[in-house]
Amino acid sequence: MGGIVLSCGEKKEEKKDGFEMNRTKKTETTASSSEGVPVDMNNKGVGPVTSMSFDAEIDTEMAARGEAKYNAICTACHMAEQRMIGPALKGVFDRRSPEWVMNMILNPDGMLREDPIAKALLKEYNNAIMLNQNLSQEEARDLAEYLRTL
């Protein structure tokens, strides 16, 4: 019986990651996050893509493959022009670097663990985790090309 009392005492002090009920902290973050997650074009994210640039012209074949992939796997959580489970993706390259977007597509687990913007987005979107779709870099690049057309 004493063991049960001890267990209850230990559980009371246990903190769960990702959930905090602290009114004063909430007030502070509301004030600082009123503009939403900051734009950071210098952040390349965490993952395999360290350098990437787009051609001036859209590669229509690549974008078509990307659109097919987007319609197959992304539309469950993303819309082009409005928030859903995840952020609206129209204009994503005005807010994030191409490397960041590619790394979020290819390595969402690592990004959500280590990247400050990905962590902020996770918090903003009620801890809705982006699942790893296990795409190849070529498939992710096709998706990125399609996102340029939105």
mmCIF file of C-alpha atoms in Angstrom:
data_model
loop_
_atom_site.group_PDB
_atom_site.id
_atom_site.type_symbol
_atom_site.label_atom_id
_atom_site.label_comp_id
_atom_site.label_asym_id
_atom_site.label_seq_id
_atom_site.Cartn_x
_atom_site.Cartn_y
_atom_site.Cartn_z
ATOM 1 C CA MET A 1 0.000 0.000 0.000
ATOM 2 C CA GLY A 2 2.890 2.348 0.732
ATOM 3 C CA GLY A 3 4.216 1.660 -2.774
ATOM 4 C CA ILE A 4 1.009 2.871 -4.333
ATOM 5 C CA VAL A 5 1.151 6.110 -2.381
ATOM 6 C CA LEU A 6 4.730 6.596 -3.526
ATOM 7 C CA SER A 7 3.777 5.948 -7.155
ATOM 8 C CA CYS A 8 1.007 8.503 -6.967
ATOM 9 C CA GLY A 9 3.427 11.038 -5.507
ATOM 10 C CA GLU A 10 5.897 10.421 -8.322
ATOM 11 C CA LYS A 11 3.226 10.728 -10.995
ATOM 12 C CA LYS A 12 2.139 14.113 -9.650
ATOM 13 C CA GLU A 13 5.596 15.550 -10.316
ATOM 14 C CA GLU A 14 5.932 13.951 -13.755
ATOM 15 C CA LYS A 15 5.826 16.450 -16.619
ATOM 16 C CA LYS A 16 4.569 15.480 -20.054
ATOM 17 C CA ASP A 17 6.411 16.785 -23.088
ATOM 18 C CA GLY A 18 4.408 18.980 -25.420
ATOM 19 C CA PHE A 19 1.713 20.028 -22.948
ATOM 20 C CA GLU A 20 1.952 22.849 -20.483
ATOM 21 C CA MET A 21 -0.814 24.611 -18.630
ATOM 22 C CA ASN A 22 0.821 27.851 -17.554
ATOM 23 C CA ARG A 23 -1.394 30.899 -17.946
ATOM 24 C CA THR A 24 1.404 33.480 -17.663
ATOM 25 C CA LYS A 25 3.502 31.736 -20.292
ATOM 26 C CA LYS A 26 0.492 31.574 -22.620
ATOM 27 C CA THR A 27 0.007 35.328 -22.271
ATOM 28 C CA GLU A 28 3.655 35.949 -23.179
ATOM 29 C CA THR A 29 3.593 33.683 -26.248
ATOM 30 C CA THR A 30 0.326 35.147 -27.467
ATOM 31 C CA ALA A 31 1.902 38.589 -27.513
ATOM 32 C CA SER A 32 5.052 37.435 -29.305
ATOM 33 C CA SER A 33 3.377 35.070 -31.763
ATOM 34 C CA SER A 34 0.606 37.381 -32.939
ATOM 35 C CA GLU A 35 2.352 37.544 -36.335
ATOM 36 C CA GLY A 36 2.551 33.733 -36.501
ATOM 37 C CA VAL A 37 5.662 31.723 -37.235
ATOM 38 C CA PRO A 38 8.454 34.021 -38.457
ATOM 39 C CA VAL A 39 9.660 34.075 -42.056
ATOM 40 C CA ASP A 40 13.257 32.825 -42.235
ATOM 41 C CA MET A 41 14.709 32.408 -45.695
ATOM 42 C CA ASN A 42 18.177 31.593 -44.307
ATOM 43 C CA ASN A 43 17.078 28.491 -42.395
ATOM 44 C CA LYS A 44 17.851 25.427 -44.516
ATOM 45 C CA GLY A 45 16.349 22.978 -42.033
ATOM 46 C CA VAL A 46 17.649 19.590 -40.938
ATOM 47 C CA GLY A 47 18.052 16.840 -43.494
ATOM 48 C CA PRO A 48 19.766 15.712 -46.662
ATOM 49 C CA VAL A 49 19.266 18.895 -48.723
ATOM 50 C CA THR A 50 21.925 21.517 -48.008
ATOM 51 C CA SER A 51 21.810 23.521 -51.247
ATOM 52 C CA MET A 52 19.102 23.991 -53.835
ATOM 53 C CA SER A 53 17.977 26.592 -56.324
ATOM 54 C CA PHE A 54 15.142 26.826 -58.808
ATOM 55 C CA ASP A 55 15.432 27.557 -62.507
ATOM 56 C CA ALA A 56 13.762 30.787 -63.612
ATOM 57 C CA GLU A 57 11.138 28.831 -65.572
ATOM 58 C CA ILE A 58 8.829 26.186 -64.107
ATOM 59 C CA ASP A 59 9.628 22.671 -65.345
ATOM 60 C CA THR A 60 6.105 21.660 -66.391
ATOM 61 C CA GLU A 61 6.827 17.912 -66.539
ATOM 62 C CA MET A 62 8.323 17.978 -63.049
ATOM 63 C CA ALA A 63 5.424 20.100 -61.762
ATOM 64 C CA ALA A 64 2.887 17.677 -63.280
ATOM 65 C CA ARG A 65 4.522 14.747 -61.468
ATOM 66 C CA GLY A 66 4.573 16.856 -58.304
ATOM 67 C CA GLU A 67 0.904 17.731 -58.656
ATOM 68 C CA ALA A 68 -0.018 14.050 -58.959
ATOM 69 C CA LYS A 69 2.005 13.258 -55.819
ATOM 70 C CA TYR A 70 0.521 16.284 -53.997
ATOM 71 C CA ASN A 71 -3.019 15.163 -54.838
ATOM 72 C CA ALA A 72 -2.228 11.616 -53.702
ATOM 73 C CA ILE A 73 -0.580 12.336 -50.343
ATOM 74 C CA CYS A 74 -0.632 16.015 -49.332
ATOM 75 C CA THR A 75 -4.283 17.032 -49.682
ATOM 76 C CA ALA A 76 -5.283 15.043 -46.605
ATOM 77 C CA CYS A 77 -3.619 17.772 -44.504
ATOM 78 C CA HIS A 78 -2.824 20.712 -46.806
ATOM 79 C CA MET A 79 -4.782 23.045 -49.052
ATOM 80 C CA ALA A 80 -3.225 25.584 -51.357
ATOM 81 C CA GLU A 81 -4.860 28.739 -50.019
ATOM 82 C CA GLN A 82 -6.196 27.998 -46.561
ATOM 83 C CA ARG A 83 -5.129 26.433 -43.303
ATOM 84 C CA MET A 84 -6.228 22.913 -42.703
ATOM 85 C CA ILE A 85 -4.533 20.339 -40.490
ATOM 86 C CA GLY A 86 -1.296 21.794 -41.873
ATOM 87 C CA PRO A 87 -0.385 25.194 -43.309
ATOM 88 C CA ALA A 88 -1.612 26.548 -46.640
ATOM 89 C CA LEU A 89 1.146 25.899 -49.171
ATOM 90 C CA LYS A 90 0.572 28.702 -51.674
ATOM 91 C CA GLY A 91 3.546 31.053 -51.475
ATOM 92 C CA VAL A 92 5.546 28.704 -49.244
ATOM 93 C CA PHE A 93 8.766 29.759 -50.993
ATOM 94 C CA ASP A 94 8.082 33.354 -49.932
ATOM 95 C CA ARG A 95 8.301 32.156 -46.301
ATOM 96 C CA ARG A 96 10.771 29.255 -46.405
ATOM 97 C CA SER A 97 13.943 28.411 -48.292
ATOM 98 C CA PRO A 98 13.793 25.660 -50.937
ATOM 99 C CA GLU A 99 16.146 23.571 -48.776
ATOM 100 C CA TRP A 100 13.866 23.941 -45.751
ATOM 101 C CA VAL A 101 10.806 22.813 -47.732
ATOM 102 C CA MET A 102 12.672 19.861 -49.214
ATOM 103 C CA ASN A 103 13.998 18.810 -45.804
ATOM 104 C CA MET A 104 10.509 19.097 -44.283
ATOM 105 C CA ILE A 105 9.182 16.804 -47.030
ATOM 106 C CA LEU A 106 12.074 14.323 -46.763
ATOM 107 C CA ASN A 107 12.833 14.447 -43.033
ATOM 108 C CA PRO A 108 9.776 15.636 -41.079
ATOM 109 C CA ASP A 109 10.748 13.604 -37.995
ATOM 110 C CA GLY A 110 14.183 15.219 -37.722
ATOM 111 C CA MET A 111 12.811 18.650 -38.558
ATOM 112 C CA LEU A 112 10.127 18.448 -35.860
ATOM 113 C CA ARG A 113 12.778 17.361 -33.349
ATOM 114 C CA GLU A 114 15.495 19.884 -34.198
ATOM 115 C CA ASP A 115 14.341 22.773 -36.394
ATOM 116 C CA PRO A 116 12.962 25.844 -34.558
ATOM 117 C CA ILE A 117 10.516 26.795 -37.335
ATOM 118 C CA ALA A 118 9.181 23.237 -37.646
ATOM 119 C CA LYS A 119 8.729 23.156 -33.858
ATOM 120 C CA ALA A 120 6.869 26.485 -33.949
ATOM 121 C CA LEU A 121 4.611 25.226 -36.746
ATOM 122 C CA LEU A 122 3.925 22.043 -34.795
ATOM 123 C CA LYS A 123 2.806 24.158 -31.842
ATOM 124 C CA GLU A 124 0.742 26.494 -34.043
ATOM 125 C CA TYR A 125 -1.027 23.536 -35.666
ATOM 126 C CA ASN A 126 -1.997 21.852 -32.381
ATOM 127 C CA ASN A 127 0.780 19.248 -32.455
ATOM 128 C CA ALA A 128 -0.424 17.778 -35.760
ATOM 129 C CA ILE A 129 2.694 15.892 -36.818
ATOM 130 C CA MET A 130 3.658 15.774 -40.475
ATOM 131 C CA LEU A 131 4.122 12.122 -41.310
ATOM 132 C CA ASN A 132 7.148 10.879 -43.202
ATOM 133 C CA GLN A 133 5.897 9.829 -46.629
ATOM 134 C CA ASN A 134 9.241 8.143 -47.431
ATOM 135 C CA LEU A 135 9.635 10.015 -50.698
ATOM 136 C CA SER A 136 12.779 9.962 -52.803
ATOM 137 C CA GLN A 137 14.640 13.237 -53.344
ATOM 138 C CA GLU A 138 13.372 13.203 -56.930
ATOM 139 C CA GLU A 139 9.746 12.906 -55.772
ATOM 140 C CA ALA A 140 10.267 15.677 -53.218
ATOM 141 C CA ARG A 141 11.838 17.865 -55.907
ATOM 142 C CA ASP A 142 8.811 17.254 -58.158
ATOM 143 C CA LEU A 143 6.555 18.315 -55.270
ATOM 144 C CA ALA A 144 8.623 21.447 -54.683
ATOM 145 C CA GLU A 145 8.326 22.351 -58.374
ATOM 146 C CA TYR A 146 4.544 21.940 -58.154
ATOM 147 C CA LEU A 147 4.395 24.109 -55.021
ATOM 148 C CA ARG A 148 5.998 26.912 -57.069
ATOM 149 C CA THR A 149 2.901 26.914 -59.322
ATOM 150 C CA LEU A 150 0.389 27.463 -56.511
#
